[in-house]
Short mmCIF file of C-alpha atoms in Angstrom, two decimals:
data_model
loop_
_atom_site.label_atom_id
_atom_site.label_comp_id
_atom_site.label_asym_id
_atom_site.label_seq_id
_atom_site.Cartn_x
_atom_site.Cartn_y
_atom_site.Cartn_z
CA MET A 10 19.01 -10.69 13.62
CA SER A 11 15.97 -8.67 14.66
CA GLU A 12 16.27 -4.88 14.74
CA THR A 13 14.14 -2.60 16.92
CA LEU A 14 13.42 0.99 15.91
CA THR A 15 12.14 3.43 18.55
CA ARG A 16 9.36 5.81 17.55
CA PRO A 17 7.18 8.35 19.42
CA ASP A 18 5.53 7.64 22.77
CA LEU A 19 3.29 4.61 22.83
CA THR A 20 -0.34 5.37 23.54
CA VAL A 21 -2.00 2.08 22.58
CA ASP A 22 -0.41 -1.34 22.28
CA SER A 23 -2.71 -4.34 22.30
CA PRO A 24 -1.11 -6.90 19.98
CA MET A 25 -2.96 -10.04 18.97
CA GLY A 26 0.25 -12.06 18.63
CA GLY A 27 0.22 -15.55 17.15
CA GLY A 28 2.55 -18.51 16.87
CA ALA A 29 1.62 -19.81 13.42
CA CYS A 30 1.81 -18.47 9.88
CA PRO A 31 -1.57 -16.99 8.83
CA CYS A 32 -1.02 -18.29 5.28
CA CYS A 33 0.13 -21.89 5.73
CA GLY A 34 -0.13 -22.63 9.47
CA SER A 35 3.56 -23.39 9.87
CA THR A 36 5.32 -22.62 13.15
CA ALA A 37 8.71 -22.25 11.41
CA LEU A 38 8.75 -18.51 12.06
CA GLU A 39 11.66 -16.12 12.44
CA ASP A 40 11.38 -12.57 13.77
CA ILE A 41 13.22 -10.23 11.42
CA PHE A 42 12.37 -6.63 12.39
CA SER A 43 10.33 -4.69 14.93
CA VAL A 44 9.05 -1.19 15.55
CA GLU A 45 7.90 -0.42 19.06
CA LYS A 46 5.68 2.60 18.37
CA ALA A 47 4.18 3.13 14.93
CA PRO A 48 1.07 5.23 14.20
CA THR A 49 -1.76 2.79 13.67
CA ASN A 50 -3.23 4.66 10.69
CA SER A 51 -1.29 6.52 8.04
CA CYS A 52 -4.04 7.85 5.78
CA ILE A 53 -6.65 9.03 8.28
CA LEU A 54 -7.49 12.74 7.98
CA LEU A 55 -6.64 14.39 11.29
CA SER A 56 -8.14 17.84 11.75
CA THR A 57 -5.90 19.33 14.44
CA ARG A 58 -2.23 19.15 15.39
CA ASP A 59 -3.16 18.07 18.91
CA GLU A 60 -5.20 15.15 17.56
CA ALA A 61 -2.31 14.20 15.29
CA MET A 62 0.34 14.38 18.00
CA ALA A 63 -1.76 12.21 20.33
CA TYR A 64 -2.63 9.64 17.68
CA PRO A 65 -2.50 6.00 18.88
CA THR A 66 0.51 3.85 18.10
CA GLY A 67 1.03 0.11 18.03
CA LYS A 68 3.79 -2.44 17.60
CA ILE A 69 5.17 -3.90 14.40
CA LYS A 70 6.90 -7.26 14.77
CA LEU A 71 7.69 -8.67 11.36
CA ALA A 72 8.01 -12.44 11.18
CA PHE A 73 9.09 -14.61 8.26
CA CYS A 74 7.64 -18.04 7.54
CA ASP A 75 10.41 -20.34 6.39
CA ASP A 76 7.93 -22.78 4.86
CA CYS A 77 5.90 -20.51 2.56
CA GLY A 78 7.88 -17.24 2.49
CA PHE A 79 5.12 -15.06 3.92
CA VAL A 80 6.16 -12.01 5.98
CA PHE A 81 3.65 -10.58 8.44
CA ASN A 82 3.24 -8.43 11.53
CA ARG A 83 2.63 -10.95 14.28
CA ALA A 84 1.81 -8.10 16.72
CA PHE A 85 -0.92 -6.64 14.49
CA ASP A 86 -4.17 -5.72 16.23
CA ILE A 87 -6.98 -4.92 13.82
CA ARG A 88 -8.84 -3.08 16.60
CA LEU A 89 -6.27 -0.27 16.32
CA THR A 90 -6.98 0.47 12.66
CA GLU A 91 -9.75 2.58 11.17
CA TYR A 92 -11.18 2.33 7.66
CA SER A 93 -13.88 4.92 7.22
CA GLY A 94 -14.89 7.93 5.19
CA ARG A 95 -11.94 9.88 6.56
CA TYR A 96 -9.43 7.35 5.20
CA GLU A 97 -7.94 9.29 2.28
CA GLU A 98 -5.69 7.08 0.17
CA THR A 99 -6.53 8.05 -3.41
CA GLN A 100 -3.69 8.49 -5.92
CA SER A 101 -5.85 9.73 -8.78
CA PHE A 102 -4.54 13.31 -8.67
CA SER A 103 -1.27 12.12 -10.20
CA GLY A 104 -0.90 11.98 -13.98
CA THR A 105 1.77 9.29 -13.58
CA PHE A 106 -0.56 7.08 -11.59
CA ASN A 107 -3.57 7.73 -13.82
CA LYS A 108 -1.59 6.63 -16.89
CA PHE A 109 -0.75 3.35 -15.17
CA HIS A 110 -4.31 2.88 -13.92
CA ARG A 111 -5.81 3.44 -17.35
CA HIS A 112 -3.38 1.02 -18.99
CA LEU A 113 -4.21 -1.62 -16.37
CA ALA A 114 -7.95 -1.21 -16.93
CA GLU A 115 -7.55 -1.43 -20.71
CA ARG A 116 -5.40 -4.55 -20.40
CA LEU A 117 -7.85 -6.40 -18.16
CA ILE A 118 -10.82 -5.46 -20.33
CA GLU A 119 -9.15 -6.79 -23.47
CA GLU A 120 -7.39 -9.87 -22.05
CA TYR A 121 -10.44 -11.15 -20.19
CA ASP A 122 -13.23 -9.89 -22.45
CA LEU A 123 -14.81 -7.78 -19.72
CA ARG A 124 -16.65 -5.46 -22.09
CA ASN A 125 -20.29 -5.22 -20.96
CA GLY A 126 -19.43 -7.61 -18.14
CA ARG A 127 -19.92 -7.55 -14.37
CA VAL A 128 -17.10 -6.81 -11.96
CA LEU A 129 -16.89 -6.94 -8.17
CA GLU A 130 -14.07 -4.93 -6.57
CA ILE A 131 -13.30 -5.67 -2.91
CA GLY A 132 -11.56 -2.73 -1.26
CA CYS A 133 -12.47 -0.34 -4.08
CA GLY A 134 -11.17 2.77 -2.30
CA LYS A 135 -12.88 5.81 -3.70
CA GLY A 136 -14.15 3.84 -6.71
CA GLU A 137 -11.82 5.24 -9.38
CA PHE A 138 -10.83 1.89 -10.89
CA LEU A 139 -14.41 0.66 -11.19
CA ALA A 140 -15.29 3.97 -12.82
CA LEU A 141 -12.45 3.44 -15.32
CA LEU A 142 -13.75 -0.02 -16.17
CA ALA A 143 -17.23 1.41 -16.65
CA GLU A 144 -15.92 4.22 -18.83
CA LEU A 145 -13.60 2.11 -21.00
CA GLY A 146 -15.47 -1.19 -21.14
CA ASP A 147 -19.12 -0.43 -20.37
CA VAL A 148 -18.66 -2.62 -17.31
CA LYS A 149 -21.28 -2.87 -14.60
CA GLY A 150 -19.53 -2.81 -11.26
CA VAL A 151 -20.08 -3.37 -7.56
CA GLY A 152 -17.54 -1.84 -5.18
CA VAL A 153 -17.15 -2.70 -1.49
CA ASP A 154 -15.20 -0.37 0.81
CA PRO A 155 -16.00 1.34 4.11
CA GLY A 156 -14.25 4.50 2.91
CA VAL A 157 -15.90 4.82 -0.50
CA HIS A 158 -17.15 8.24 -1.65
CA PRO A 159 -19.71 7.68 -4.45
CA ASP A 160 -20.11 11.44 -4.74
CA ARG A 161 -16.67 11.62 -6.38
CA ILE A 162 -17.75 9.42 -9.30
CA ASP A 163 -18.78 10.98 -12.62
CA PRO A 164 -22.62 11.05 -12.55
CA ALA A 165 -22.60 9.81 -16.15
CA LEU A 166 -21.21 6.49 -14.87
CA ALA A 167 -23.34 6.24 -11.74
CA SER A 168 -26.06 4.09 -13.33
CA ARG A 169 -23.50 1.36 -14.04
CA LEU A 170 -21.98 1.28 -10.57
CA GLU A 171 -23.12 0.24 -7.10
CA PHE A 172 -21.09 1.01 -3.99
CA ILE A 173 -21.40 -0.72 -0.64
CA PRO A 174 -19.82 1.36 2.17
CA ALA A 175 -18.87 -1.56 4.40
CA MET A 176 -16.13 -4.03 5.26
CA PHE A 177 -16.08 -7.06 2.99
CA ALA A 178 -18.40 -9.91 4.00
CA PRO A 179 -18.97 -13.36 2.40
CA ASP A 180 -22.36 -12.41 0.97
CA HIS A 181 -20.78 -9.65 -1.13
CA VAL A 182 -19.18 -12.21 -3.44
CA GLN A 183 -22.41 -14.06 -4.12
CA GLY A 184 -23.57 -13.59 -7.69
CA GLU A 185 -22.34 -13.98 -11.25
CA TYR A 186 -19.21 -11.93 -11.98
CA ASP A 187 -16.80 -11.89 -14.88
CA MET A 188 -14.04 -10.58 -12.62
CA VAL A 189 -13.48 -10.24 -8.89
CA GLY A 190 -10.80 -7.62 -8.26
CA CYS A 191 -8.98 -6.65 -5.10
CA LYS A 192 -6.35 -3.93 -5.38
CA MET A 193 -4.03 -2.88 -2.55
CA THR A 194 -6.23 -4.50 0.10
CA LEU A 195 -4.86 -7.98 0.85
CA GLU A 196 -1.84 -6.46 2.60
CA HIS A 197 -4.27 -5.05 5.20
CA ILE A 198 -5.84 -8.45 5.97
CA PRO A 199 -4.55 -10.33 9.06
CA ASP A 200 -5.97 -13.69 7.90
CA PRO A 201 -5.21 -13.97 4.17
CA THR A 202 -6.20 -17.64 4.00
CA GLU A 203 -9.72 -16.96 5.28
CA PHE A 204 -10.07 -13.93 3.00
CA VAL A 205 -8.97 -15.65 -0.20
CA GLY A 206 -10.83 -18.83 0.79
CA THR A 207 -14.05 -16.85 1.21
CA ILE A 208 -13.68 -15.48 -2.31
CA ARG A 209 -12.97 -18.98 -3.68
CA GLU A 210 -16.11 -20.32 -2.03
CA GLY A 211 -18.15 -17.39 -3.29
CA VAL A 212 -17.18 -17.68 -6.96
CA GLY A 213 -17.67 -21.46 -6.89
CA ASP A 214 -16.40 -23.38 -9.90
CA SER A 215 -17.06 -20.66 -12.47
CA HIS A 216 -13.96 -20.98 -14.61
CA ASP A 217 -15.02 -17.93 -16.61
CA CYS A 218 -14.49 -15.67 -13.59
CA ILE A 219 -11.04 -14.08 -13.43
CA ILE A 220 -9.62 -13.18 -10.03
CA PHE A 221 -7.31 -10.17 -10.03
CA PHE A 222 -5.30 -9.06 -6.99
CA GLN A 223 -2.72 -6.30 -6.65
CA VAL A 224 -0.45 -5.90 -3.60
CA PRO A 225 2.84 -4.17 -2.76
CA GLU A 226 5.78 -6.27 -3.97
CA ALA A 227 7.64 -7.46 -0.88
CA MET A 228 10.85 -8.77 -2.49
CA ARG A 229 11.70 -5.19 -3.48
CA ILE A 230 11.01 -4.01 0.07
CA LEU A 231 13.31 -6.69 1.49
CA LYS A 232 16.12 -6.23 -1.03
CA THR A 233 16.19 -2.43 -1.08
CA HIS A 234 15.52 -2.08 2.67
CA ALA A 235 12.49 0.09 1.91
CA PHE A 236 11.65 1.09 5.49
CA GLU A 237 9.09 3.58 4.17
CA ASP A 238 6.94 0.65 3.01
CA VAL A 239 6.72 -0.90 6.47
CA TYR A 240 3.82 0.61 8.40
CA TYR A 241 1.08 -0.51 10.71
CA GLU A 242 -1.85 -0.97 8.33
CA HIS A 243 0.25 -3.30 6.19
CA CYS A 244 0.23 -6.46 8.26
CA ALA A 245 0.92 -8.79 5.30
CA TYR A 246 3.84 -8.76 2.84
CA PHE A 247 3.83 -10.95 -0.27
CA THR A 248 6.45 -11.99 -2.77
CA ALA A 249 5.42 -13.61 -6.04
CA GLY A 250 6.01 -17.06 -4.56
CA SER A 251 4.16 -16.58 -1.28
CA LEU A 252 1.20 -14.98 -3.06
CA ALA A 253 1.02 -17.81 -5.60
CA ARG A 254 1.25 -20.42 -2.84
CA LEU A 255 -1.63 -18.76 -0.98
CA PHE A 256 -3.83 -18.85 -4.08
CA ARG A 257 -2.91 -22.42 -5.03
CA ARG A 258 -3.68 -23.67 -1.50
CA ASN A 259 -7.14 -22.15 -1.89
CA ARG A 260 -7.78 -24.00 -5.17
CA PHE A 261 -6.96 -21.33 -7.70
CA ASP A 262 -4.99 -21.92 -10.86
CA ILE A 263 -2.51 -19.13 -11.59
CA VAL A 264 -2.95 -17.50 -15.00
CA ASP A 265 -0.24 -14.86 -14.62
CA ILE A 266 1.91 -13.01 -12.10
CA LYS A 267 3.40 -9.63 -12.95
CA PHE A 268 5.60 -6.92 -11.46
CA GLU A 269 4.19 -3.49 -12.32
CA TYR A 270 4.53 0.23 -11.57
CA ASP A 271 8.33 0.34 -11.45
CA ASP A 272 8.22 -3.14 -9.84
CA GLN A 273 6.51 -1.68 -6.77
CA TYR A 274 3.29 -3.62 -7.34
CA LEU A 275 2.73 -7.35 -7.63
CA THR A 276 -0.34 -8.55 -9.52
CA ILE A 277 -1.81 -12.02 -9.78
CA GLU A 278 -4.49 -13.28 -12.14
CA ALA A 279 -6.13 -16.61 -11.30
CA LYS A 280 -9.13 -18.81 -12.02
CA PRO A 281 -10.92 -21.38 -9.86
CA ALA A 282 -9.42 -24.87 -9.93
CA ALA A 283 -10.99 -28.18 -8.92
CA GLU A 284 -8.13 -28.97 -6.55
CA VAL A 285 -4.86 -27.62 -5.17
CA THR A 286 -2.49 -27.10 -8.10
CA ALA A 287 1.29 -27.42 -8.28
CA PRO A 288 3.60 -24.51 -9.22
CA THR A 289 4.08 -24.05 -12.95
CA MET A 290 5.99 -20.74 -13.15
CA ALA A 291 9.65 -20.12 -12.36
CA ILE A 292 8.68 -16.89 -10.59
CA GLU A 293 6.98 -18.94 -7.86
CA ASN A 294 10.23 -20.60 -6.77
CA ASP A 295 11.61 -17.72 -4.73
CA LEU A 296 11.98 -19.18 -1.22
CA ASP A 297 15.79 -19.31 -1.21
CA GLU A 298 15.96 -15.73 -2.45
CA VAL A 299 13.51 -14.57 0.22
CA ARG A 300 15.46 -16.40 2.94
CA THR A 301 18.63 -14.59 1.90
CA SER A 302 16.90 -11.22 1.76
CA VAL A 303 15.17 -11.41 5.15
CA ARG A 304 18.44 -12.22 6.90
CA SER A 305 20.03 -8.97 5.74
CA PHE A 306 16.86 -6.89 5.99
CA ALA A 307 17.20 -5.46 9.50
CA GLU A 308 20.83 -4.41 9.09
CA GLY A 309 20.08 -2.91 5.69
CA LEU A 310 17.18 -0.95 7.15
CA ARG A 311 19.37 0.37 9.93
CA LYS A 312 21.97 1.63 7.44
CA THR A 313 19.37 3.17 5.12
CA ILE A 314 17.69 5.01 7.98
CA ALA A 315 21.07 6.19 9.28
CA THR A 316 21.92 7.62 5.86
CA TRP A 317 18.69 9.64 5.76
CA ARG A 318 19.19 10.84 9.32
CA GLU A 319 22.66 12.07 8.34
CA ARG A 320 21.18 13.99 5.40
CA LEU A 321 18.63 15.67 7.65
CA ALA A 322 21.34 16.48 10.20
CA LYS A 323 23.27 18.20 7.43
CA ALA A 324 20.16 20.16 6.45
CA ARG A 325 19.64 21.22 10.05
CA LYS A 326 23.28 22.31 10.38
CA ASN A 327 23.03 24.35 7.17
CA ASN A 328 19.68 25.85 8.21
CA GLU A 329 17.97 24.41 5.13
CA THR A 330 14.20 24.45 4.75
CA VAL A 331 13.13 20.84 4.23
CA LEU A 332 9.86 19.71 2.68
CA ILE A 333 8.69 16.18 1.94
CA TRP A 334 6.44 15.52 -1.04
CA GLY A 335 3.66 13.05 -0.36
CA SER A 336 1.69 12.78 2.88
CA GLY A 337 0.58 9.15 2.82
CA SER A 338 1.88 6.02 4.45
CA LYS A 339 5.46 6.30 3.19
CA ALA A 340 5.66 9.80 4.64
CA VAL A 341 4.45 8.61 8.04
CA SER A 342 7.13 5.92 8.09
CA PHE A 343 9.79 8.36 6.94
CA LEU A 344 8.98 11.03 9.50
CA THR A 345 8.67 8.68 12.46
CA ALA A 346 11.79 6.68 11.58
CA VAL A 347 14.13 9.34 10.23
CA ASP A 348 13.14 12.81 11.43
CA VAL A 349 13.90 12.31 15.11
CA ASP A 350 14.93 15.96 15.54
CA ARG A 351 11.91 17.38 13.67
CA THR A 352 13.98 18.93 10.89
CA VAL A 353 11.16 18.54 8.36
CA LYS A 354 8.85 21.52 8.77
CA TYR A 355 6.63 21.08 5.73
CA VAL A 356 4.68 18.27 4.05
CA THR A 357 2.88 18.78 0.76
CA ASP A 358 0.56 16.66 -1.34
CA ILE A 359 -1.22 17.12 -4.66
CA ASN A 360 -4.39 15.56 -3.22
CA PRO A 361 -6.50 18.58 -2.16
CA ASN A 362 -8.57 16.42 0.19
CA ARG A 363 -5.52 16.11 2.45
CA HIS A 364 -4.72 19.83 2.66
CA GLY A 365 -5.18 21.41 6.08
CA HIS A 366 -4.88 18.10 7.91
CA PHE A 367 -1.96 16.90 10.02
CA MET A 368 0.56 14.06 10.03
CA PRO A 369 0.01 11.43 12.76
CA SER A 370 2.53 11.49 15.62
CA THR A 371 4.75 14.21 14.10
CA GLY A 372 2.11 16.92 13.59
CA GLN A 373 3.18 18.70 10.38
CA GLU A 374 0.34 20.38 8.53
CA ILE A 375 -0.25 19.05 5.00
CA ILE A 376 -0.09 22.04 2.69
CA SER A 377 -0.89 22.71 -0.95
CA PRO A 378 1.95 22.81 -3.52
CA GLU A 379 0.69 26.31 -4.32
CA ARG A 380 2.56 27.48 -1.20
CA LEU A 381 5.96 26.40 -2.53
CA GLY A 382 6.79 29.89 -3.77
CA GLU A 383 6.14 31.24 -0.29
CA ILE A 384 8.14 28.52 1.49
CA LYS A 385 11.07 28.35 -0.96
CA PRO A 386 12.33 24.94 0.19
CA ASP A 387 16.04 24.17 -0.08
CA LEU A 388 15.53 20.41 0.00
CA VAL A 389 12.53 18.41 -1.22
CA ILE A 390 12.36 14.68 -0.51
CA ALA A 391 9.93 12.72 -2.67
CA MET A 392 8.36 9.78 -0.89
CA ASN A 393 8.25 7.72 -4.09
CA ARG A 394 10.85 7.96 -6.84
CA ILE A 395 8.34 7.06 -9.56
CA TYR A 396 6.90 10.58 -9.18
CA LYS A 397 10.25 12.39 -9.32
CA ASP A 398 9.82 13.79 -12.86
CA GLU A 399 6.25 14.85 -12.10
CA ILE A 400 7.40 16.59 -8.92
CA ARG A 401 10.29 18.31 -10.70
CA SER A 402 7.80 19.70 -13.21
CA ASP A 403 5.60 21.05 -10.40
CA LEU A 404 8.62 22.63 -8.71
CA ASP A 405 9.57 24.35 -11.96
CA LYS A 406 6.03 25.67 -12.35
CA ALA A 407 6.24 27.08 -8.81
CA GLY A 408 9.49 28.85 -9.67
CA VAL A 409 11.58 27.09 -7.03
CA THR A 410 14.78 25.11 -7.56
CA PRO A 411 15.49 23.01 -4.46
CA GLU A 412 17.63 19.91 -4.34
CA LEU A 413 15.26 17.04 -5.08
CA LEU A 414 15.91 13.62 -3.54
CA ALA A 415 13.69 10.54 -3.59
CA LEU A 416 13.22 7.38 -1.57
#
């Protein structure tokens, strides 16, 4: 049932392993998929091709917990990851993403009366979401992230915001907050129970404090065989049910669970509870569906990857110039899994901070979309279909008309 995918030469492999589920402690685990050699960081800025080609790799060994539905990389070794100032993950150069981000900020401000309130964001990235909350709701915010760049924040908002360039620690959650947020961070945490439990202890029994988490939605990954969303930094994969069970075990009451951003994101809103609470939402009862999905996941991945390899083989045969759009984590997974013959010569990204850097393990330079007219690609593959219309518009502006496909 497990499928192994071979990737570039292994340079580092020091897995931590583990025989119990990090969420519930169960030993009812089933291995469902493995990758022998995956780059251990997908968003690190690498300055030279040589550095990129020699970048360390590690093992992915996805396991499924039959008791709580959690999927995790049991071979994950946190020592192989780097979160620092050269971790460049921001999506704020996309109009599509900014529209979603703004709507999310407005919704949270109104639904939870955050105006003029205090917000802590754990894993705040470059601080864009806190800045939005400050702009739209006069929020005072504290952001914790080792890769934060306060210099990118509008100086007009700076007096309302404090940034701590460090990994999250228990003392960061001490204090009175109206909301504790954590967006696209929990999936990087090898011990989710300790992480969420630390937050629960920190907020105490303040029932006025809303807890907001956002993670990639794992049921979609399992059902659509989204190999591009399986990469080293993501050691934890949550469905609505497994995320809710994690929060309930840590004495949170679930206010709401939502699928957002073309169902790619899963969000949970919770408040402290006096004791462990029982499920109240139909969306939490997904274990049978997850069991079915994990048992077809590896074979589905194999077929999906084979289809993309066939398309690149066709491009190579026809001497097509191939460019992929997006240089983040999905692109790293795509290139290392699919482009075994190095057919893809170009990678572009609208984030100017990534231009002139190189893709880990495969070595393509990340170029500006302004070079599209010079390159004249025949085939462009978008790493996320939600941006397809935005990308088509940029291609039209560049005066090029390639075939546009999307993952």
